[in-house]
mmCIF file of C-alpha atoms and ligand atoms in Angstrom:
data_model
loop_
_atom_site.group_PDB
_atom_site.id
_atom_site.type_symbol
_atom_site.label_atom_id
_atom_site.label_comp_id
_atom_site.label_asym_id
_atom_site.label_seq_id
_atom_site.Cartn_x
_atom_site.Cartn_y
_atom_site.Cartn_z
ATOM 1 C CA MET Y 859 8.047 32.579 -101.796
ATOM 2 C CA ARG Y 860 8.297 33.075 -98.108
ATOM 3 C CA TYR Y 861 11.904 32.385 -97.888
ATOM 4 C CA ILE Y 862 12.500 34.787 -100.606
ATOM 5 C CA ILE Y 863 10.492 37.709 -99.161
ATOM 6 C CA SER Y 864 12.139 36.897 -95.679
ATOM 7 C CA SER Y 865 15.458 36.985 -97.041
ATOM 8 C CA ALA Y 866 14.973 40.094 -98.945
ATOM 9 C CA ILE Y 867 13.647 41.763 -95.792
ATOM 10 C CA ALA Y 868 16.326 40.410 -93.881
ATOM 11 C CA SER Y 869 19.074 41.886 -95.959
ATOM 12 C CA PHE Y 870 17.150 45.116 -96.511
ATOM 13 C CA ALA Y 871 16.944 45.243 -92.582
ATOM 14 C CA ALA Y 872 20.637 44.796 -92.365
ATOM 15 C CA ALA Y 873 21.114 47.826 -94.553
ATOM 16 C CA LEU Y 874 18.533 49.782 -92.591
ATOM 17 C CA PRO Y 875 18.331 48.372 -88.984
ATOM 18 C CA ALA Y 876 15.681 51.016 -87.788
ATOM 19 C CA MET Y 877 13.143 49.235 -90.358
ATOM 20 C CA ALA Y 878 11.171 46.609 -88.405
ATOM 21 C CA GLU Y 879 9.721 43.432 -89.784
ATOM 22 C CA VAL Y 880 5.862 43.049 -89.898
ATOM 23 C CA PRO Y 881 4.923 40.220 -87.317
ATOM 24 C CA ARG Y 882 4.563 36.737 -88.634
ATOM 25 C CA VAL Y 883 1.040 35.745 -87.668
ATOM 26 C CA ILE Y 884 -0.599 32.586 -87.817
ATOM 27 C CA THR Y 885 -4.312 31.736 -87.779
ATOM 28 C CA ASP Y 886 -6.441 28.781 -87.395
ATOM 29 C CA ILE Y 887 -9.497 28.804 -89.695
ATOM 30 C CA HIS Y 888 -10.569 30.827 -92.778
ATOM 31 C CA PRO Y 889 -12.737 33.348 -91.114
ATOM 32 C CA VAL Y 890 -10.056 34.196 -88.487
ATOM 33 C CA HIS Y 891 -7.595 34.545 -91.202
ATOM 34 C CA SER Y 892 -9.879 36.876 -93.095
ATOM 35 C CA LEU Y 893 -10.323 39.184 -90.098
ATOM 36 C CA VAL Y 894 -6.542 39.087 -89.360
ATOM 37 C CA ALA Y 895 -5.819 39.830 -93.157
ATOM 38 C CA GLN Y 896 -8.159 42.768 -93.246
ATOM 39 C CA VAL Y 897 -6.231 44.285 -90.114
ATOM 40 C CA MET Y 898 -2.909 43.695 -91.569
ATOM 41 C CA GLY Y 899 -4.000 45.216 -94.901
ATOM 42 C CA ASP Y 900 -1.075 45.996 -97.200
ATOM 43 C CA LEU Y 901 1.501 45.553 -94.441
ATOM 44 C CA GLY Y 902 1.469 41.628 -94.695
ATOM 45 C CA THR Y 903 -0.609 38.491 -94.875
ATOM 46 C CA PRO Y 904 -1.260 35.951 -92.063
ATOM 47 C CA GLU Y 905 -0.731 32.372 -92.316
ATOM 48 C CA LEU Y 906 -3.589 29.868 -92.252
ATOM 49 C CA LEU Y 907 -3.484 26.243 -90.730
ATOM 50 C CA LEU Y 908 -6.726 24.940 -92.079
ATOM 51 C CA GLU Y 909 -6.618 23.448 -95.608
ATOM 52 C CA LYS Y 910 -8.871 23.804 -98.318
ATOM 53 C CA GLY Y 911 -12.152 22.022 -97.816
ATOM 54 C CA ALA Y 912 -11.168 20.653 -94.348
ATOM 55 C CA SER Y 913 -13.543 20.701 -91.325
ATOM 56 C CA GLU Y 914 -12.850 22.820 -88.448
ATOM 57 C CA HIS Y 915 -12.898 19.739 -86.109
ATOM 58 C CA ASP Y 916 -10.710 17.184 -87.670
ATOM 59 C CA PHE Y 917 -7.675 19.071 -89.026
ATOM 60 C CA GLN Y 918 -4.229 18.226 -87.618
ATOM 61 C CA LEU Y 919 -0.937 20.178 -87.803
ATOM 62 C CA ARG Y 920 1.472 18.999 -90.521
ATOM 63 C CA PRO Y 921 4.873 18.671 -89.088
ATOM 64 C CA SER Y 922 5.997 21.670 -91.134
ATOM 65 C CA GLN Y 923 3.177 23.725 -89.589
ATOM 66 C CA ALA Y 924 3.983 22.513 -86.100
ATOM 67 C CA ALA Y 925 7.689 23.663 -86.742
ATOM 68 C CA GLY Y 926 6.365 27.066 -88.202
ATOM 69 C CA LEU Y 927 4.475 27.841 -84.940
ATOM 70 C CA ALA Y 928 7.802 27.914 -82.856
ATOM 71 C CA ASP Y 929 8.696 31.026 -84.606
ATOM 72 C CA ALA Y 930 5.372 32.770 -85.014
ATOM 73 C CA ASP Y 931 5.060 36.169 -83.392
ATOM 74 C CA LEU Y 932 1.423 35.885 -82.956
ATOM 75 C CA VAL Y 933 -1.121 33.093 -83.153
ATOM 76 C CA VAL Y 934 -4.690 34.090 -83.603
ATOM 77 C CA TRP Y 935 -7.257 31.376 -83.009
ATOM 78 C CA ILE Y 936 -10.762 30.775 -81.906
ATOM 79 C CA GLY Y 937 -9.638 28.800 -78.658
ATOM 80 C CA PRO Y 938 -9.390 25.445 -77.133
ATOM 81 C CA GLU Y 939 -13.144 24.763 -77.279
ATOM 82 C CA LEU Y 940 -12.693 24.454 -81.219
ATOM 83 C CA THR Y 941 -9.182 22.875 -81.186
ATOM 84 C CA PRO Y 942 -7.888 21.532 -77.991
ATOM 85 C CA TRP Y 943 -4.744 20.077 -79.621
ATOM 86 C CA LEU Y 944 -3.807 23.589 -80.776
ATOM 87 C CA GLU Y 945 -3.528 24.798 -77.181
ATOM 88 C CA ARG Y 946 -1.305 21.995 -76.578
ATOM 89 C CA ALA Y 947 0.868 23.022 -79.504
ATOM 90 C CA LEU Y 948 0.848 26.544 -78.260
ATOM 91 C CA ALA Y 949 2.328 25.551 -74.814
ATOM 92 C CA GLY Y 950 5.423 25.191 -76.838
ATOM 93 C CA LEU Y 951 5.481 28.605 -78.262
ATOM 94 C CA GLY Y 952 8.644 30.560 -77.976
ATOM 95 C CA GLU Y 953 9.543 33.531 -75.636
ATOM 96 C CA GLY Y 954 8.308 36.598 -77.181
ATOM 97 C CA SER Y 955 5.484 34.967 -79.004
ATOM 98 C CA SER Y 956 1.943 35.726 -78.204
ATOM 99 C CA GLN Y 957 -1.475 34.120 -78.761
ATOM 100 C CA LEU Y 958 -5.025 35.556 -78.888
ATOM 101 C CA ALA Y 959 -7.776 33.057 -78.228
ATOM 102 C CA LEU Y 960 -10.715 35.021 -79.692
ATOM 103 C CA ILE Y 961 -13.495 33.360 -77.956
ATOM 104 C CA ASP Y 962 -12.018 34.395 -74.454
ATOM 105 C CA LEU Y 963 -12.013 38.095 -75.320
ATOM 106 C CA PRO Y 964 -14.011 40.171 -72.945
ATOM 107 C CA GLY Y 965 -17.355 41.289 -74.604
ATOM 108 C CA THR Y 966 -17.608 38.145 -76.902
ATOM 109 C CA GLU Y 967 -21.022 36.891 -77.093
ATOM 110 C CA THR Y 968 -20.794 33.118 -76.300
ATOM 111 C CA ARG Y 969 -23.350 30.490 -76.383
ATOM 112 C CA GLN Y 970 -23.676 27.077 -74.776
ATOM 113 C CA PHE Y 971 -24.483 24.114 -76.886
ATOM 114 C CA SER Y 972 -27.667 23.387 -74.711
ATOM 115 C CA GLU Y 973 -29.101 26.552 -75.995
ATOM 116 C CA SER Y 974 -28.948 25.640 -79.532
ATOM 117 C CA GLY Y 975 -29.719 23.204 -82.122
ATOM 118 C CA ALA Y 976 -31.453 19.856 -81.584
ATOM 119 C CA HIS Y 977 -31.257 20.551 -77.696
ATOM 120 C CA HIS Y 978 -33.822 23.298 -78.224
ATOM 121 C CA ALA Y 979 -35.812 20.936 -80.516
ATOM 122 C CA GLU Y 980 -35.942 18.150 -77.791
ATOM 123 C CA ASP Y 981 -37.075 20.756 -75.181
ATOM 124 C CA ALA Y 982 -40.141 21.396 -77.364
ATOM 125 C CA HIS Y 983 -40.941 18.052 -78.714
ATOM 126 C CA ASP Y 984 -39.353 15.098 -77.069
ATOM 127 C CA PRO Y 985 -40.677 13.633 -73.914
ATOM 128 C CA ASP Y 986 -37.560 11.492 -73.647
ATOM 129 C CA HIS Y 987 -35.413 14.679 -73.399
ATOM 130 C CA GLY Y 988 -33.511 13.715 -70.182
ATOM 131 C CA GLN Y 989 -32.667 10.124 -71.445
ATOM 132 C CA ASP Y 990 -31.197 11.584 -74.605
ATOM 133 C CA GLU Y 991 -29.240 14.192 -72.833
ATOM 134 C CA THR Y 992 -27.677 11.220 -70.687
ATOM 135 C CA ALA Y 993 -26.914 9.151 -73.822
ATOM 136 C CA GLU Y 994 -25.051 12.253 -75.249
ATOM 137 C CA ALA Y 995 -23.203 12.967 -72.049
ATOM 138 C CA GLY Y 996 -21.822 9.432 -72.136
ATOM 139 C CA HIS Y 997 -20.825 9.579 -75.750
ATOM 140 C CA ASP Y 998 -17.163 8.755 -75.877
ATOM 141 C CA GLY Y 999 -16.335 7.986 -79.589
ATOM 142 C CA HIS Y 1000 -14.182 10.850 -80.837
ATOM 143 C CA ASP Y 1001 -11.083 10.298 -82.461
ATOM 144 C CA HIS Y 1002 -9.121 12.629 -80.180
ATOM 145 C CA SER Y 1003 -10.401 11.263 -77.052
ATOM 146 C CA ALA Y 1004 -7.796 8.645 -76.259
ATOM 147 C CA GLU Y 1005 -5.026 11.218 -77.218
ATOM 148 C CA GLU Y 1006 -6.687 13.760 -74.907
ATOM 149 C CA ALA Y 1007 -6.825 11.317 -72.005
ATOM 150 C CA GLU Y 1008 -3.209 10.600 -72.615
ATOM 151 C CA HIS Y 1009 -1.902 14.276 -72.998
ATOM 152 C CA ASP Y 1010 -4.273 16.805 -71.780
ATOM 153 C CA GLU Y 1011 -4.401 17.484 -67.848
ATOM 154 C CA ALA Y 1012 -6.820 20.401 -68.435
ATOM 155 C CA GLY Y 1013 -9.552 17.827 -69.252
ATOM 156 C CA HIS Y 1014 -11.220 19.430 -72.289
ATOM 157 C CA ASP Y 1015 -12.794 16.103 -73.328
ATOM 158 C CA ASP Y 1016 -16.312 17.342 -73.067
ATOM 159 C CA HIS Y 1017 -15.781 20.929 -74.597
ATOM 160 C CA SER Y 1018 -17.394 19.837 -77.916
ATOM 161 C CA HIS Y 1019 -20.753 18.291 -76.655
ATOM 162 C CA ASP Y 1020 -21.514 20.391 -73.698
ATOM 163 C CA GLY Y 1021 -20.158 23.816 -72.559
ATOM 164 C CA THR Y 1022 -19.202 26.586 -74.845
ATOM 165 C CA ASP Y 1023 -20.180 26.397 -78.468
ATOM 166 C CA PRO Y 1024 -17.139 27.426 -80.423
ATOM 167 C CA HIS Y 1025 -18.760 28.563 -83.695
ATOM 168 C CA ALA Y 1026 -18.696 32.176 -82.309
ATOM 169 C CA TRP Y 1027 -17.420 33.716 -85.790
ATOM 170 C CA LEU Y 1028 -20.806 33.066 -87.118
ATOM 171 C CA ASP Y 1029 -21.991 36.111 -85.022
ATOM 172 C CA PRO Y 1030 -20.659 39.180 -86.771
ATOM 173 C CA ALA Y 1031 -20.917 41.088 -83.775
ATOM 174 C CA ASN Y 1032 -18.116 39.093 -82.358
ATOM 175 C CA ALA Y 1033 -16.072 39.315 -85.570
ATOM 176 C CA GLU Y 1034 -16.428 43.191 -85.258
ATOM 177 C CA LEU Y 1035 -15.320 43.134 -81.578
ATOM 178 C CA TRP Y 1036 -12.390 40.855 -82.418
ATOM 179 C CA LEU Y 1037 -11.005 43.317 -85.088
ATOM 180 C CA ALA Y 1038 -10.213 45.757 -82.560
ATOM 181 C CA ALA Y 1039 -8.337 43.401 -80.204
ATOM 182 C CA ILE Y 1040 -6.518 41.872 -83.133
ATOM 183 C CA ALA Y 1041 -5.306 45.432 -84.088
ATOM 184 C CA ALA Y 1042 -4.393 46.108 -80.459
ATOM 185 C CA GLU Y 1043 -2.221 42.896 -80.186
ATOM 186 C CA LEU Y 1044 -0.352 43.772 -83.541
ATOM 187 C CA GLY Y 1045 0.046 47.294 -82.536
ATOM 188 C CA ARG Y 1046 1.755 46.077 -79.238
ATOM 189 C CA ILE Y 1047 4.103 43.807 -80.964
ATOM 190 C CA ASP Y 1048 4.745 46.222 -83.990
ATOM 191 C CA PRO Y 1049 4.188 49.635 -82.552
ATOM 192 C CA GLU Y 1050 5.661 51.369 -85.587
ATOM 193 C CA ASN Y 1051 2.462 50.226 -87.639
ATOM 194 C CA ALA Y 1052 0.036 50.442 -84.679
ATOM 195 C CA ALA Y 1053 -1.936 53.402 -86.376
ATOM 196 C CA THR Y 1054 -2.379 51.391 -89.663
ATOM 197 C CA TYR Y 1055 -3.549 48.204 -87.986
ATOM 198 C CA SER Y 1056 -6.059 50.352 -86.003
ATOM 199 C CA ALA Y 1057 -7.288 52.276 -89.131
ATOM 200 C CA ASN Y 1058 -7.681 49.010 -90.977
ATOM 201 C CA ALA Y 1059 -9.537 47.437 -88.182
ATOM 202 C CA GLY Y 1060 -12.017 50.490 -88.189
ATOM 203 C CA SER Y 1061 -12.632 50.214 -91.857
ATOM 204 C CA ALA Y 1062 -13.079 46.371 -91.477
ATOM 205 C CA ALA Y 1063 -15.567 47.081 -88.746
ATOM 206 C CA THR Y 1064 -17.527 49.404 -90.688
ATOM 207 C CA ARG Y 1065 -17.540 46.895 -93.622
ATOM 208 C CA ILE Y 1066 -19.042 44.120 -91.073
ATOM 209 C CA ARG Y 1067 -21.681 46.381 -90.058
ATOM 210 C CA ALA Y 1068 -22.717 46.820 -93.581
ATOM 211 C CA LEU Y 1069 -22.547 43.120 -94.332
ATOM 212 C CA ASP Y 1070 -24.628 42.399 -91.136
ATOM 213 C CA ALA Y 1071 -27.346 44.620 -92.336
ATOM 214 C CA GLU Y 1072 -27.279 43.121 -95.764
ATOM 215 C CA ILE Y 1073 -27.410 39.694 -94.453
ATOM 216 C CA ALA Y 1074 -30.312 40.507 -92.010
ATOM 217 C CA THR Y 1075 -32.299 41.635 -95.153
ATOM 218 C CA THR Y 1076 -31.285 38.586 -97.050
ATOM 219 C CA LEU Y 1077 -32.580 36.412 -94.286
ATOM 220 C CA ALA Y 1078 -35.732 38.187 -93.045
ATOM 221 C CA PRO Y 1079 -38.094 36.052 -95.297
ATOM 222 C CA ILE Y 1080 -36.994 32.808 -93.752
ATOM 223 C CA GLN Y 1081 -36.886 33.884 -90.151
ATOM 224 C CA GLY Y 1082 -38.737 31.222 -87.968
ATOM 225 C CA LYS Y 1083 -38.874 28.578 -90.667
ATOM 226 C CA PRO Y 1084 -37.579 25.364 -89.140
ATOM 227 C CA LEU Y 1085 -34.362 24.180 -90.600
ATOM 228 C CA ILE Y 1086 -32.175 21.014 -90.269
ATOM 229 C CA VAL Y 1087 -28.367 21.477 -90.476
ATOM 230 C CA TYR Y 1088 -25.661 18.902 -90.763
ATOM 231 C CA HIS Y 1089 -23.748 19.624 -87.344
ATOM 232 C CA ASP Y 1090 -24.480 21.969 -84.539
ATOM 233 C CA ALA Y 1091 -22.356 24.807 -85.719
ATOM 234 C CA TYR Y 1092 -25.139 27.524 -86.499
ATOM 235 C CA GLY Y 1093 -26.404 28.646 -83.162
ATOM 236 C CA TYR Y 1094 -24.736 31.854 -83.438
ATOM 237 C CA PHE Y 1095 -25.785 32.570 -86.807
ATOM 238 C CA ALA Y 1096 -29.441 31.630 -86.030
ATOM 239 C CA ALA Y 1097 -29.729 33.671 -82.858
ATOM 240 C CA HIS Y 1098 -28.176 36.652 -84.544
ATOM 241 C CA TYR Y 1099 -30.590 36.492 -87.538
ATOM 242 C CA GLY Y 1100 -33.769 35.142 -86.041
ATOM 243 C CA LEU Y 1101 -33.506 31.664 -87.821
ATOM 244 C CA GLU Y 1102 -35.049 28.406 -86.331
ATOM 245 C CA ILE Y 1103 -32.724 25.396 -86.345
ATOM 246 C CA PHE Y 1104 -35.040 22.710 -85.595
ATOM 247 C CA GLY Y 1105 -32.171 20.358 -84.942
ATOM 248 C CA SER Y 1106 -28.489 19.252 -86.162
ATOM 249 C CA ILE Y 1107 -27.855 15.680 -87.431
ATOM 250 C CA ALA Y 1108 -24.175 15.552 -86.172
ATOM 251 C CA LEU Y 1109 -22.988 16.939 -82.763
ATOM 252 C CA GLY Y 1110 -21.287 20.222 -82.181
ATOM 253 C CA ASP Y 1111 -17.765 18.857 -82.957
ATOM 254 C CA ALA Y 1112 -19.261 17.048 -86.186
ATOM 255 C CA THR Y 1113 -19.020 13.681 -84.490
ATOM 256 C CA ALA Y 1114 -21.641 10.876 -85.370
ATOM 257 C CA PRO Y 1115 -25.151 11.359 -83.959
ATOM 258 C CA GLY Y 1116 -26.811 8.883 -81.727
ATOM 259 C CA ALA Y 1117 -29.833 6.718 -82.395
ATOM 260 C CA ALA Y 1118 -32.118 8.825 -80.259
ATOM 261 C CA ARG Y 1119 -31.238 12.074 -82.061
ATOM 262 C CA LEU Y 1120 -31.703 10.625 -85.463
ATOM 263 C CA ALA Y 1121 -35.174 9.200 -84.385
ATOM 264 C CA GLU Y 1122 -36.342 12.535 -83.036
ATOM 265 C CA LEU Y 1123 -35.279 14.211 -86.456
ATOM 266 C CA ARG Y 1124 -36.994 11.574 -88.587
ATOM 267 C CA ASP Y 1125 -40.197 12.116 -86.486
ATOM 268 C CA GLY Y 1126 -39.933 15.915 -87.110
ATOM 269 C CA VAL Y 1127 -39.172 15.473 -90.742
ATOM 270 C CA ALA Y 1128 -42.025 13.040 -91.132
ATOM 271 C CA ALA Y 1129 -44.277 15.371 -89.501
ATOM 272 C CA GLY Y 1130 -43.255 18.035 -92.136
ATOM 273 C CA THR Y 1131 -41.894 20.374 -89.466
ATOM 274 C CA PRO Y 1132 -38.471 21.259 -90.986
ATOM 275 C CA VAL Y 1133 -38.848 22.763 -94.487
ATOM 276 C CA CYS Y 1134 -35.168 22.371 -95.467
ATOM 277 C CA LEU Y 1135 -32.149 20.008 -94.628
ATOM 278 C CA PHE Y 1136 -28.691 21.287 -95.242
ATOM 279 C CA PRO Y 1137 -25.773 18.930 -95.916
ATOM 280 C CA GLU Y 1138 -22.290 20.390 -95.343
ATOM 281 C CA ALA Y 1139 -19.379 20.904 -97.738
ATOM 282 C CA GLN Y 1140 -17.009 19.071 -95.463
ATOM 283 C CA HIS Y 1141 -19.116 16.075 -94.765
ATOM 284 C CA ASP Y 1142 -20.948 13.144 -96.443
ATOM 285 C CA PRO Y 1143 -24.357 14.087 -97.381
ATOM 286 C CA THR Y 1144 -25.833 10.302 -97.025
ATOM 287 C CA LEU Y 1145 -27.498 10.938 -93.572
ATOM 288 C CA VAL Y 1146 -29.241 14.210 -94.712
ATOM 289 C CA GLN Y 1147 -30.543 12.440 -97.682
ATOM 290 C CA GLN Y 1148 -31.787 9.313 -95.770
ATOM 291 C CA LEU Y 1149 -33.630 11.778 -93.494
ATOM 292 C CA ALA Y 1150 -35.189 13.666 -96.327
ATOM 293 C CA GLU Y 1151 -36.115 10.420 -98.333
ATOM 294 C CA GLY Y 1152 -39.770 9.940 -98.915
ATOM 295 C CA THR Y 1153 -40.974 13.243 -97.246
ATOM 296 C CA GLY Y 1154 -41.800 16.686 -98.489
ATOM 297 C CA ALA Y 1155 -38.654 17.978 -96.988
ATOM 298 C CA ARG Y 1156 -36.146 19.705 -99.439
ATOM 299 C CA ILE Y 1157 -32.427 19.334 -99.418
ATOM 300 C CA GLY Y 1158 -30.630 22.510 -99.710
ATOM 301 C CA GLY Y 1159 -27.111 23.329 -101.093
ATOM 302 C CA ALA Y 1160 -24.281 22.304 -98.807
ATOM 303 C CA LEU Y 1161 -23.556 24.853 -96.023
ATOM 304 C CA ASP Y 1162 -19.815 25.646 -95.380
ATOM 305 C CA PRO Y 1163 -19.527 26.957 -91.812
ATOM 306 C CA ASN Y 1164 -15.808 27.560 -92.017
ATOM 307 C CA GLY Y 1165 -15.528 28.904 -95.489
ATOM 308 C CA SER Y 1166 -12.696 26.258 -96.201
ATOM 309 C CA THR Y 1167 -14.160 25.447 -99.658
ATOM 310 C CA GLN Y 1168 -13.559 29.018 -100.835
ATOM 311 C CA GLY Y 1169 -10.132 30.709 -101.141
ATOM 312 C CA PRO Y 1170 -8.672 32.374 -97.957
ATOM 313 C CA GLY Y 1171 -8.166 36.183 -98.105
ATOM 314 C CA PRO Y 1172 -9.555 39.397 -96.677
ATOM 315 C CA GLY Y 1173 -12.946 39.053 -98.423
ATOM 316 C CA ALA Y 1174 -13.455 35.345 -97.120
ATOM 317 C CA TYR Y 1175 -15.458 36.185 -93.999
ATOM 318 C CA ALA Y 1176 -18.000 38.373 -95.928
ATOM 319 C CA ALA Y 1177 -18.273 35.519 -98.589
ATOM 320 C CA LEU Y 1178 -18.623 33.013 -95.950
ATOM 321 C CA LEU Y 1179 -21.707 34.853 -94.327
ATOM 322 C CA ARG Y 1180 -23.327 35.661 -97.732
ATOM 323 C CA SER Y 1181 -22.864 32.119 -98.846
ATOM 324 C CA LEU Y 1182 -24.655 30.670 -95.728
ATOM 325 C CA ALA Y 1183 -27.604 33.007 -96.044
ATOM 326 C CA GLN Y 1184 -27.958 32.604 -99.841
ATOM 327 C CA THR Y 1185 -28.015 28.925 -99.494
ATOM 328 C CA MET Y 1186 -30.600 28.784 -96.763
ATOM 329 C CA VAL Y 1187 -32.616 31.304 -98.647
ATOM 330 C CA ASP Y 1188 -32.437 29.638 -102.089
ATOM 331 C CA CYS Y 1189 -33.763 26.361 -100.427
ATOM 332 C CA VAL Y 1190 -36.572 27.755 -98.288
ATOM 333 C CA GLN Y 1191 -37.997 30.013 -100.746
ATOM 334 C CA THR Y 1192 -38.246 27.473 -103.443
ATOM 335 C CA SER Y 1193 -40.001 24.953 -101.172
HETATM 336 ZN ZN1 ZN Q 1131 -18.162 23.019 -86.319
#
């Protein structure tokens, strides 16, 4: 399909040399793809690396995708905090290609993992807090750690446990801010359509503001109700909407929890503190079921923090936020 369209444009462009081709844009995950698709509008469609139903933490480039990166005009991605391997792939980008790491854009609201999730719960409830921190800092069981030690001079190994929480797309204020930067970069590459990109970004920002107000209304009844989530992905969403994440089972990069973390969550559930536990669409729900077993805590629907279980497209960002909010509300309000 792409080949046919490219050929058609190429022959058309040969006949009319003044007509510029719309930039070829590659995106990492569904929410980023959605934002870029809204900015490009009718001019074109970005490509998406993450496959349907995949976790944002364990996807890898297929060889055809790696080859495709070489002739991208622009790569829009969250940043190395989420996908360190993509940073390495981008080092090989051709001259004339550019990349936009959204989490690094000025004005982006960023959070540290220590501000969110189970760390917060530890501060409040666990006298062995310091011990647990040490155990986590020493955790070294990622799939990617050996590869990183071998290839990565910049030393991103601890990005996903400490340091910046990469799930910044779950704060709609960030999404709104990023739209303008995406439009500016597309306009720089494709000045002929700069006004269209800018206008599309403006419309999308208006839609996101309305979405934000709608989600805030949806979530208002469950503010402050302690929730347990599968992985430490919801710090931005919780902070923005006043939710209380009592803890997360898996770590911020979705790797397995330590025994100390599980014991702490089990104590909380046994004491009746969290009202709902949420599995995730991309991960095995067994640990969630074991934690809830024999307690009064409810198991909610599967959350999907990257929207990959739904189809990609301009509407995917709104669908993702609505789905998270509704799944949380549905569980808490029936508890
Ligand atoms: Zn995540």
